[in-house]
XYZ file of C-alpha atoms in Angstrom:
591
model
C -210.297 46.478 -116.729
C -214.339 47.024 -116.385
C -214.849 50.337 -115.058
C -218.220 49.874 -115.128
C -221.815 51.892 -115.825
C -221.107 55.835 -116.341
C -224.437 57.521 -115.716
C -224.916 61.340 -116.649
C -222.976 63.721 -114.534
C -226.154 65.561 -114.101
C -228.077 62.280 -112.727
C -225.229 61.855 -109.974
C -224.329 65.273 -109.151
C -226.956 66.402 -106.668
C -226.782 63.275 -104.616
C -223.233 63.242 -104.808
C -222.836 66.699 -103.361
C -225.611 65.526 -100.580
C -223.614 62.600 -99.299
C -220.486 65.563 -99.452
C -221.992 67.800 -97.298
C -223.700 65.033 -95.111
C -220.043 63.735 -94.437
C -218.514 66.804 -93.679
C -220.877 68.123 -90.939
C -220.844 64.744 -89.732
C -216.751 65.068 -89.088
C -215.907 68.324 -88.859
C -214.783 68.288 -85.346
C -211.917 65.497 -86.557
C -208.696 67.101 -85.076
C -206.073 68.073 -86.925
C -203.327 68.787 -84.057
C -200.969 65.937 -86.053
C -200.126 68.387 -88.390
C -197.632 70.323 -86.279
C -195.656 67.290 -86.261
C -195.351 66.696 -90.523
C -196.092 69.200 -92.899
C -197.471 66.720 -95.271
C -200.396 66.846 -92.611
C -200.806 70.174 -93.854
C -202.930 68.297 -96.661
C -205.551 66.035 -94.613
C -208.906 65.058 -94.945
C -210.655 68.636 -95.371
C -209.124 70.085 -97.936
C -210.664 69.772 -100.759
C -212.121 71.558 -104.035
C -209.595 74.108 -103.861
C -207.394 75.621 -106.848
C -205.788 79.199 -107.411
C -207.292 82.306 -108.971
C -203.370 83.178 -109.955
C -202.977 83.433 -113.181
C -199.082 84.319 -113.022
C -198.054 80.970 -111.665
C -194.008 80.033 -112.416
C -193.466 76.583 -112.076
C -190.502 74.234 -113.698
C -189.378 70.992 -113.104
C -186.481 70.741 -110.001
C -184.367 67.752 -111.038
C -181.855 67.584 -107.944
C -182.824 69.065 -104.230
C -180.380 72.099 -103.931
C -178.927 72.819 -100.459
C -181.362 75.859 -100.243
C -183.969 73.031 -100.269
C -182.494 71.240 -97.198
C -182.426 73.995 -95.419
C -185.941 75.067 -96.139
C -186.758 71.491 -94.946
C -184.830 71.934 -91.306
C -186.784 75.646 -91.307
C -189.983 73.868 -91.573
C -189.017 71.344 -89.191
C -187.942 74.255 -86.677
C -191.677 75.597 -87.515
C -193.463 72.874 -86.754
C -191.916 72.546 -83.611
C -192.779 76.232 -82.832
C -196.165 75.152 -84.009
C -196.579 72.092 -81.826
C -195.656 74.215 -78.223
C -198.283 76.922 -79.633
C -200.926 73.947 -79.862
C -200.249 72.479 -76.841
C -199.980 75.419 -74.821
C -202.959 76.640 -76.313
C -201.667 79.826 -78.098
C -203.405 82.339 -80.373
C -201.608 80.831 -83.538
C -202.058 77.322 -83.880
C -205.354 76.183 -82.757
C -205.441 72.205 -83.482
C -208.461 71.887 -84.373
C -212.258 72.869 -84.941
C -212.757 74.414 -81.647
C -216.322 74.402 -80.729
C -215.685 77.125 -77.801
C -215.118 79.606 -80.717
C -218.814 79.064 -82.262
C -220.904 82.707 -81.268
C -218.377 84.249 -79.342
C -217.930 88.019 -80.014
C -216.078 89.813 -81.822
C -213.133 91.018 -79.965
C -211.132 93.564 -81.138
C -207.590 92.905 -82.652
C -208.570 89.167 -82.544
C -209.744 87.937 -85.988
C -211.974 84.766 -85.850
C -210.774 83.091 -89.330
C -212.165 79.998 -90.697
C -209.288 78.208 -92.377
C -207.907 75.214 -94.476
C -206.145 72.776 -92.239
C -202.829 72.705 -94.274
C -202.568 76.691 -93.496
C -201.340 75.133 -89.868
C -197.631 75.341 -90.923
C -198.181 79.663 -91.062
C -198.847 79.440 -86.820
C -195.222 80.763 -86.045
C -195.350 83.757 -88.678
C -199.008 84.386 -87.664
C -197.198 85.025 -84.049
C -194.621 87.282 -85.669
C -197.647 89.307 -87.173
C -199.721 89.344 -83.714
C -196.732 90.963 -82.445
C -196.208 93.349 -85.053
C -199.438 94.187 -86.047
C -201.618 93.632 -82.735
C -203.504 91.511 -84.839
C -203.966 87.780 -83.297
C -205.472 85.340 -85.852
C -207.851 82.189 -83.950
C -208.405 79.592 -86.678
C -210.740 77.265 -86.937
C -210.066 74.732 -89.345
C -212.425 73.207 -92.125
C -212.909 71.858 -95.559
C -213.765 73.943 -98.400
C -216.695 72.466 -99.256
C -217.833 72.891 -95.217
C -216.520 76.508 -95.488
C -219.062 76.843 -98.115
C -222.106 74.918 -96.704
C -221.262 77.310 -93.114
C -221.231 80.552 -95.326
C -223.915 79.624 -97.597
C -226.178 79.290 -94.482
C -225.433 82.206 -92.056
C -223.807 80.284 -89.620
C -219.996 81.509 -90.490
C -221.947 84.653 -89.944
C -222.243 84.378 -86.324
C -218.441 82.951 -85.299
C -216.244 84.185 -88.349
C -215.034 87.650 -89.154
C -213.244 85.997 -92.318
C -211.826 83.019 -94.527
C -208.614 81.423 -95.517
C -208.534 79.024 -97.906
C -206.661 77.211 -100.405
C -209.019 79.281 -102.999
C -212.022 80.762 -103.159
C -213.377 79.624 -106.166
C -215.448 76.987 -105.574
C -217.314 79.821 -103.086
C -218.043 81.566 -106.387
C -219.579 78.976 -107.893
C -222.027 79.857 -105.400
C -224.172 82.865 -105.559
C -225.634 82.403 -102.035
C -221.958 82.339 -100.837
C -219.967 84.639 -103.221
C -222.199 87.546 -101.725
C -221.152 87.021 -98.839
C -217.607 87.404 -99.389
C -215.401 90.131 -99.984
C -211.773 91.599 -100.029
C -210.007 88.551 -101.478
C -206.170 89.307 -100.740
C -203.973 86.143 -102.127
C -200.995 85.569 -99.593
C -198.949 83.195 -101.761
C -199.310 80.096 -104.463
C -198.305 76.607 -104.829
C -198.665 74.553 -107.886
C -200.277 70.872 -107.888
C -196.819 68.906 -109.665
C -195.539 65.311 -109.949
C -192.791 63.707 -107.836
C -190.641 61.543 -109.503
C -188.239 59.548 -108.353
C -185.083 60.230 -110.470
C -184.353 56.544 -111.623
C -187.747 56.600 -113.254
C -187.286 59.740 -115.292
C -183.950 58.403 -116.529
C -185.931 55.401 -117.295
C -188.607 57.510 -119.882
C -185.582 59.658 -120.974
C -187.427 63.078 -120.561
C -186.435 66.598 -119.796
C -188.471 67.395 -116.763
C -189.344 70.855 -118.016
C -190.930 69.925 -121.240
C -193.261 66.902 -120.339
C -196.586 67.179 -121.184
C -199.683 65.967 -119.269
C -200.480 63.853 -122.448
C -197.101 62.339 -122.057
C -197.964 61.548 -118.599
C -200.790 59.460 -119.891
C -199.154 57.615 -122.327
C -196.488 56.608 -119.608
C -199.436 55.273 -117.472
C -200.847 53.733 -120.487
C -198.189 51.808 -121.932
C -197.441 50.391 -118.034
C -194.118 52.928 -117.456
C -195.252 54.778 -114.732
C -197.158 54.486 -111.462
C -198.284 56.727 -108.829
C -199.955 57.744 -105.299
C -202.416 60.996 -104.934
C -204.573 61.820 -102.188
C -208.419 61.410 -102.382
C -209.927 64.377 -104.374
C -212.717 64.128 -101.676
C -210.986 64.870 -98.938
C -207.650 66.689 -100.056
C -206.916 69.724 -101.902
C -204.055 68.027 -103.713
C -205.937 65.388 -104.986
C -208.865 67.830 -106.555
C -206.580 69.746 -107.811
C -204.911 66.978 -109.480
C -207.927 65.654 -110.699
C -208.893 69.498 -111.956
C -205.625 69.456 -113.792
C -205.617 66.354 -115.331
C -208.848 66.258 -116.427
C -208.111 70.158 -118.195
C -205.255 68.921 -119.240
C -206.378 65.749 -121.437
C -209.154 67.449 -122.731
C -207.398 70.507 -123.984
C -209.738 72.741 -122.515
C -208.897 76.479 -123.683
C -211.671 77.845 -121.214
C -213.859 76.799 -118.081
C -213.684 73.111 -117.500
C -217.153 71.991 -119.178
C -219.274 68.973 -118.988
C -218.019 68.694 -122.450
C -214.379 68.738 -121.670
C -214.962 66.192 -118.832
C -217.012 63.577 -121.070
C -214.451 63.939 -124.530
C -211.166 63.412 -121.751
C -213.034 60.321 -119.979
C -211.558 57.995 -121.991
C -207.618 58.373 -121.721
C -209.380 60.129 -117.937
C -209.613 55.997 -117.323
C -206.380 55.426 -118.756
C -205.078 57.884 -116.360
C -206.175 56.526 -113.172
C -204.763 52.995 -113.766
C -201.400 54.019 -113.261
C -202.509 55.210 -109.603
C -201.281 52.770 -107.149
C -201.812 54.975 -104.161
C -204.747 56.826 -102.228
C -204.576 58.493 -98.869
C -207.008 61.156 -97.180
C -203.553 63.090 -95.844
C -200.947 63.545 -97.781
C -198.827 62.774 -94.671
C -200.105 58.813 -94.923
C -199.288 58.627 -98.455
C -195.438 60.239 -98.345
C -195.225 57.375 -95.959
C -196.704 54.852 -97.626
C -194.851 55.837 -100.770
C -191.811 55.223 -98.937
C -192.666 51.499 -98.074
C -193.099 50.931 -102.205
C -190.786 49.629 -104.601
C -193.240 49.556 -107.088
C -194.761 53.689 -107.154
C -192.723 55.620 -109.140
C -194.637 59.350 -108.145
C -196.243 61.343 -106.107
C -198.770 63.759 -107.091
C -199.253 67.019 -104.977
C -198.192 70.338 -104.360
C -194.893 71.413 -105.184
C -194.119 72.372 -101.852
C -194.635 69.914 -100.543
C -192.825 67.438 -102.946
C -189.610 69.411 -102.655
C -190.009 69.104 -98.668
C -190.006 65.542 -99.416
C -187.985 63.044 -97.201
C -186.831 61.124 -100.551
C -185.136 62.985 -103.566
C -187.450 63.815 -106.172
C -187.513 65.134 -109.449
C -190.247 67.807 -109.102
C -191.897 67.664 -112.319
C -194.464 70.525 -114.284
C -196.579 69.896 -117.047
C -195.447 72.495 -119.263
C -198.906 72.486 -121.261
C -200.030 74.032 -117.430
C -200.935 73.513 -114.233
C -203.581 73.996 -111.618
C -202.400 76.013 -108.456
C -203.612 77.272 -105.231
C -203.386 81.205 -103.891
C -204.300 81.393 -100.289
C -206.967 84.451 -100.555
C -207.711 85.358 -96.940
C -211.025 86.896 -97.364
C -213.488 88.977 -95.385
C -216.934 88.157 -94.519
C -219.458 90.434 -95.841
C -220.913 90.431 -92.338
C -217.627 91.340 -90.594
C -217.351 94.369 -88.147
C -215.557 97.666 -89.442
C -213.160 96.863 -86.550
C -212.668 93.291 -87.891
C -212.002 95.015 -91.817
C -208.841 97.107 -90.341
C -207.938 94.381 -88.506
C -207.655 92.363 -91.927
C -205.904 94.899 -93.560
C -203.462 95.289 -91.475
C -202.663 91.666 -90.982
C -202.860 91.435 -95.019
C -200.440 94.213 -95.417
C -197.879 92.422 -93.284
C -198.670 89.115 -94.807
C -197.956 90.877 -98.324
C -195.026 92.977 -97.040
C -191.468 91.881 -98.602
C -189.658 90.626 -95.989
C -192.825 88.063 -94.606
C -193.237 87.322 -97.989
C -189.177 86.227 -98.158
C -189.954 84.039 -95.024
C -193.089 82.377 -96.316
C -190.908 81.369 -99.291
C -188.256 80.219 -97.188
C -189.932 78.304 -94.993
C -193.062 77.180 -96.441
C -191.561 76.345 -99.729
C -194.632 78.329 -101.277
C -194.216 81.296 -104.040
C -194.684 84.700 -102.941
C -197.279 86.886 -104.767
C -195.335 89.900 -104.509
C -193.325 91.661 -107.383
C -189.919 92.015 -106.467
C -189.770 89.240 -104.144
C -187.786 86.006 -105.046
C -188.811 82.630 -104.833
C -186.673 80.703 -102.514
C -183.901 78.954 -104.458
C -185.397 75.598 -104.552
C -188.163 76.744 -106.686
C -187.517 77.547 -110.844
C -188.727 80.606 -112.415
C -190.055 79.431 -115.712
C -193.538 80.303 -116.061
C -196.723 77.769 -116.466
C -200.372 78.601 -117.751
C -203.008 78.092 -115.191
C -205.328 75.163 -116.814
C -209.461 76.151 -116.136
C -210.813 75.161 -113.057
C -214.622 73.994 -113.667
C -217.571 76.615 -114.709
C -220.040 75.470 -112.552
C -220.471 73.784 -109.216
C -222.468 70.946 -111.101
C -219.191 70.475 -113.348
C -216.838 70.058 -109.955
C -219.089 67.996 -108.191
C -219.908 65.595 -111.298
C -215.910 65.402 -112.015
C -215.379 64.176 -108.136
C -218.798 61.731 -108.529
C -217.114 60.278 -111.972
C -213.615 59.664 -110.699
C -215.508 57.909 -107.656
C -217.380 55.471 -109.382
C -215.820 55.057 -113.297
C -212.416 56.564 -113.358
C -210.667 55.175 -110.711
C -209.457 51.978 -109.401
C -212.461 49.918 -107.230
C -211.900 49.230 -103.582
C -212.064 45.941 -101.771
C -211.972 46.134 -97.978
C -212.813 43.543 -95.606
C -213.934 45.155 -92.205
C -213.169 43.200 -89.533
C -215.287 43.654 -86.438
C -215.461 42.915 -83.029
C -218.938 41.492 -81.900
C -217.548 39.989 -78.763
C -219.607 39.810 -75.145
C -218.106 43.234 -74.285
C -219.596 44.484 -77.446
C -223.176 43.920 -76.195
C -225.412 46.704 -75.519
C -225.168 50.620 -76.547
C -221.566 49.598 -78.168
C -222.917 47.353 -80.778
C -225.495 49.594 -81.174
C -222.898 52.343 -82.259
C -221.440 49.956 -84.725
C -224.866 48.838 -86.656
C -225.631 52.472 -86.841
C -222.248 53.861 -88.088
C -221.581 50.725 -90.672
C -225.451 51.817 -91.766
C -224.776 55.129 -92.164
C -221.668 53.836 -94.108
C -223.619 52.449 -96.833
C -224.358 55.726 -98.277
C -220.811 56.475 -99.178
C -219.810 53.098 -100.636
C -219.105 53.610 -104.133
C -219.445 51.589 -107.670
C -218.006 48.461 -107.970
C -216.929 48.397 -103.980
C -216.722 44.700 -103.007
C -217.599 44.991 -99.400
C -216.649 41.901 -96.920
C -218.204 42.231 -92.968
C -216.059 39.646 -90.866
C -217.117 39.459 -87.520
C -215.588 37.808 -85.153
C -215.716 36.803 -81.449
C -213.224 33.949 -79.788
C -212.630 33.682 -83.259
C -214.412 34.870 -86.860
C -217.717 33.920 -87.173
C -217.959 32.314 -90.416
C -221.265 31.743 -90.333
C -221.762 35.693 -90.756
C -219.127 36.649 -93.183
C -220.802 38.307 -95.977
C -219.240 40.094 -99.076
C -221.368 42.447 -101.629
C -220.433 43.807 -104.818
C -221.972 47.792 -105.733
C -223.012 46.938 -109.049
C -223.631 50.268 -110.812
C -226.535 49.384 -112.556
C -228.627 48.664 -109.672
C -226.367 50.016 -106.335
C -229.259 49.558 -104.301
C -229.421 46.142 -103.681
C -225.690 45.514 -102.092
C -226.795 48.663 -100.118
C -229.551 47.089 -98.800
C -227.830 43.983 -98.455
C -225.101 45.746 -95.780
C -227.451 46.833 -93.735
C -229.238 44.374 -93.129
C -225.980 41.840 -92.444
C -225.540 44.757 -90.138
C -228.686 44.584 -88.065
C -228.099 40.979 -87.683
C -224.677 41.450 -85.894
C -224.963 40.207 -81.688
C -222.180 40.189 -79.178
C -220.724 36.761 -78.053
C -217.277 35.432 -77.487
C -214.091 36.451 -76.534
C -211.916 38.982 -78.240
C -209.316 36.993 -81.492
C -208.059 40.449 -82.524
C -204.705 38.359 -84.161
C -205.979 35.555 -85.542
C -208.954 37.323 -87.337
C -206.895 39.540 -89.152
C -205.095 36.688 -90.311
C -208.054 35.261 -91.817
C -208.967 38.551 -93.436
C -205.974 38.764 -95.347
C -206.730 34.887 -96.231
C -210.099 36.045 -97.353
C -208.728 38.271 -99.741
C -205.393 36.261 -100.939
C -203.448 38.485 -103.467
C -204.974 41.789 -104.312
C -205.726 42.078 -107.510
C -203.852 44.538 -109.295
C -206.872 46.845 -110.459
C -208.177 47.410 -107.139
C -207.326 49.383 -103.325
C -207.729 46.602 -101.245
C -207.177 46.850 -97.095
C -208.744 45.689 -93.940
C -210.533 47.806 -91.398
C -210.076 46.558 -88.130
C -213.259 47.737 -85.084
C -212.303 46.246 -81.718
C -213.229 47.733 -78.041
C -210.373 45.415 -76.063
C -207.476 43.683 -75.698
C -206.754 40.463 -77.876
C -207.960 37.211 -75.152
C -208.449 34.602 -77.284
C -206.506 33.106 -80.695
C -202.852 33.979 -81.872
C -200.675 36.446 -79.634
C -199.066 39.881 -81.459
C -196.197 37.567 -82.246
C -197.601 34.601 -84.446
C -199.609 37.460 -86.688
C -196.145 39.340 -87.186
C -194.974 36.421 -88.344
C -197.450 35.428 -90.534
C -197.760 39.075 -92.228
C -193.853 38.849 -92.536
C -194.232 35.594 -94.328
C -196.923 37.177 -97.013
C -195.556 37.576 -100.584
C -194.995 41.401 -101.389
C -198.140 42.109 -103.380
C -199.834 40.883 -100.310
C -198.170 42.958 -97.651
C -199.496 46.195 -99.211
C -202.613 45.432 -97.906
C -202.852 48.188 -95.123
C -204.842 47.871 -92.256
C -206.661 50.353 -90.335
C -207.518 49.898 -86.889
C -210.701 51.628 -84.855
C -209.665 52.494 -81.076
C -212.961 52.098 -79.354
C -214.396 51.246 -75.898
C -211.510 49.463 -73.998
C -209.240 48.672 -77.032
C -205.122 49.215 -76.330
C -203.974 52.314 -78.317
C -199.884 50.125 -78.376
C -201.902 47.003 -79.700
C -203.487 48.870 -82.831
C -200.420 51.062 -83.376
C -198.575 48.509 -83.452
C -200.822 46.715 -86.225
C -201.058 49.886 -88.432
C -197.077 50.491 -88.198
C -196.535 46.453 -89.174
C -199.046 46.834 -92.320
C -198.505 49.923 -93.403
C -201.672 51.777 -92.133
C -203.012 54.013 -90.135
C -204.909 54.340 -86.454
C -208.231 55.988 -86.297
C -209.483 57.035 -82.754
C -212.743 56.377 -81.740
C -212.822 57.163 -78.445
C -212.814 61.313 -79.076
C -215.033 61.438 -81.608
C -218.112 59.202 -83.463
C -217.705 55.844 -84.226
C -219.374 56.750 -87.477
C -216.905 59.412 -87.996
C -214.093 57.052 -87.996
C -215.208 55.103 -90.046
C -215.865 57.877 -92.413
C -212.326 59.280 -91.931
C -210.746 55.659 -93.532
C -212.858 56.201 -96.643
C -209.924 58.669 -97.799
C -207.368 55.403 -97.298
C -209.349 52.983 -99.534
């Protein structure tokens, strides 16, 4: 496998963590309302860079799900459901998304204005509990960490926020313009990043779940034994954290994750990612997409929410350690006196022992508590807590190296509408967001545009290769295919995507291959919905794991493209409430 050019971390690192922070202020208003509905949601798009400050994490492997588990499954489903009426009726405890409303508005008092991961969505109902007991009312606002940080760094959380609540506050410290602005760090309760596996598979390597190893891991991946699915470390917690852990534990590192470290673990780093079969911005996605394969034998995320897990796993952790997240909610610097109480009252009720028993039952989470219990489902045995990185340049050059040399390539074919309707402002929308695209295309990306009218316009199909030596070029290349696009035809939604996955034939096995589909209407021209089911049904397997992702936009039927994401396995991205360009940017998570 060719993995390609590795240039210095410190050559890529301040670009990288450019095109970062360009991406997330460009899609921080994405909603995240469908997380009431699946607490894998909990893990989507924005959560990212985070890992505990614990450092008395207990973790073991759970081989069987124990009835205790069920239960705590149908408590979270009960939750969610409590969560979902607060979010549509609009309640104090489970705002849906990043509500611009709530940017400079005053402080009011007993209301706490908290800027918050998006998996934190599943605490709404206990949050209600504590408005009730405390006369506290906490208004999220949710956000990535790495957004958190850009919003603190500058003054603007300043203005809207009276505090934080994130999966961990330590990539804020890596910060000195944002770790002075922070204060009062209270953890609330910890989850450890763990393998899935399904139980046929461990019976398969013959090992004791409580004594593998990360470096036995590896050599499963490397010798071909085992495969697995983990969420973008760009856009999830999980996946970061994952990365963080792997990465510390291959390495060996004793200390603070080092450039060092990084560079002697990049070798069996590559041998590593091989195994992963799977990549999702939401953890949701990939649970689900897990469950379509026959051929992924893990999951990697957070123990909670692999023991939540519609399928029975074997909840495995490394025993050499493990990389966990603690919850801190945390106080603004700038925050009122009146806000400060408010905090510590809230804290003190988050902390108490009985809230901390029902964040444990329900949440599947460990309390932080002495004297409190973990629920049943969760083993006591104890697990180190592996370094998280010593400097910001470390993280971001460990994200910027799994991007481009450690991990499998992508290979997408977007398939676009440039039809009549498309003419105008529309296509205007579509040259600019597939430009501003280009900057987040990664090494050894094979890029196909395939537009298409009354039917694809093969004169225009164009396909570029990011080489890593010169990136540039392909870059360049996109854009200007881009510029060229006009609007003419009719609309062959069906037989388009057909050709696409003609175009690509059987995905090779060392790359994430899927199609992005952009239309603004109905399918008028070409093969109905039924002759393209039947042609995806008729694909061998290897084939039919090519997702697609559809675009609503303009006039395009939400059934239509639900429909085509449910057949292939993918996933619907709406256009219509957001930027085109935003979209776009969402699927990067998925490829």
């Amino acid at each position: 496998m060719n993995h390609g050019t590795t240039r210095p971390v410190a050559d890529r690192t301040a670009p990288a963590a450019r095109r970062v922070t360009t991406r997330l202020r460009r899609t921080a208003a994405v909603t995240v309302a469908r997380l009431a509905g699946d607490r894998y949601d909990r893990y989507d798009r924005y959560d990212r860079y985070d890992r505990s400050g614990s450092r008395d994490t207990t973790a073991a492997p759970t081989p069987r799900r124990t009835a205790a588990a069920r239960a705590a499954r149908a408590a979270t489903a009960v939750l969610a459901l409590a969560l979902l009426a607060t979010a549509c009726s609009g309640g104090d405890g489970g705002d849906g998304g990043d509500r611009a409303d709530q940017h400079g508005t005053e402080y009011r008092t007993g209301t706490l204005r908290v800027l918050a991961s998006s998996e934190l969505a599943d605490m709404g109902p206990i949050l209600d509990e504590a408005a009730k007991a405390t006369g506290v009312t906490v208004r999220p606002t949710y956000a990535g960490t790495l957004d958190a940080v850009e919003r603190i760094a500058s003054g603007e959380a300043d203005k809207s926020y009276d505090a934080v609540w994130l999966s961990s506050d330590d990539y804020l410290r890596l910060r000195p313009d944002t770790a002075k602005r922070i204060t009062d760090e209270t953890p609330i309760m910890t989850s450890p990043v763990a393998l899935g596996v399904r139980p046929a598979a461990v019976a398969r390597l013959g090992w004791d779940p409580a004594k593998v190893t990360w470096s036995q891991l590896h050599r499963a991946v490397a010798d071909g034994k085992l495969t697995y699915g983990m969420t973008d470390p760009k856009r999830s917690n999980s996946g970061f954290s994952a990365l963080v852990s792997v990465a510390s534990g291959l390495s060996g590192a004793q200390s603070a994750l080092t450039e060092q470290d990084v560079t002697k673990a990049t070798p069996r780093l590559k041998e590593f990612f091989t195994g992963q079969k799977l990549t999702s911005g939401s953890s949701g996605w990939l649970a689900t997409a897990y469950a379509r394969r026959t051929d992924v034998d893990a999951l990697v995320n957070y123990e909670s929410v692999l023991l939540s897990a519609p399928e029975e796993l074997t909840v495995i952790r490394p025993s050499d350690g493990v990389v966990t997240a603690d919850y801190p909610f945390t106080l603004l610097t700038s925050a009122r006196p009146e806000a400060k109480a408010a905090a510590d009252r809230l804290t003190a009720y988050l902390r108490s022992p009985d809230t901390q028993r029902r964040i444990t039952a329900t949440t599947l989470r460990r309390p932080v508590v002495a004297g409190v219990r973990p629920a049943s489902a969760l083993a006591r045995d104890q697990r180190r807590e592996l370094p998280f990185p010593g400097s910001r340049a470390v993280a971001d050059g460990l994200l910027d190296a799994y991007d481009n040399t450690l991990r499998r390539p992508s290979r997408t074919v977007y398939v676009l509408d440039t039809s009549g309707s498309m003419g105008g402002e529309r296509l205007d929308r579509l040259k600019s967001a597939l430009a501003e695209l280009t900057g987040d295309f990664r090494d050894r990306e094979e890029v196909t545009l395939m537009p298409f009218g009354s039917s694809v316009k093969q004169g225009e199909v164009r396909t570029h290769t990011v080489d890593p030596a010169s990136p540039k070029a392909a870059l360049d290349a996109i854009r200007a295919d881009a510029r060229r696009l006009s609007a003419s035809g009719g609309t062959a939604v069906y037989s388009s995507l057909r050709e696409a996955y003609r175009f690509l034939g059987e995905a090779p096995s060392d790359s994430f291959t899927s199609v992005v589909l952009m239309t603004d209407g109905e399918n008028t021209d070409g093969d109905p919905a039924s002759a393209f089911d039947a042609f995806y049904r008729s694909l061998p397997a290897e084939q039919q794991r090519t997702p697609v992702f559809p675009v609503l936009f303009g006039d395009s039927d939400r059934d239509e493209l639900d429909h085509i994401a449910s057949l292939t396995g993918g996933k619907l991205f709406d256009a219509t409430r957001g930027s085109l360009d935003g979209a776009f940017e969402e699927i990067r998570g998925y490829q």
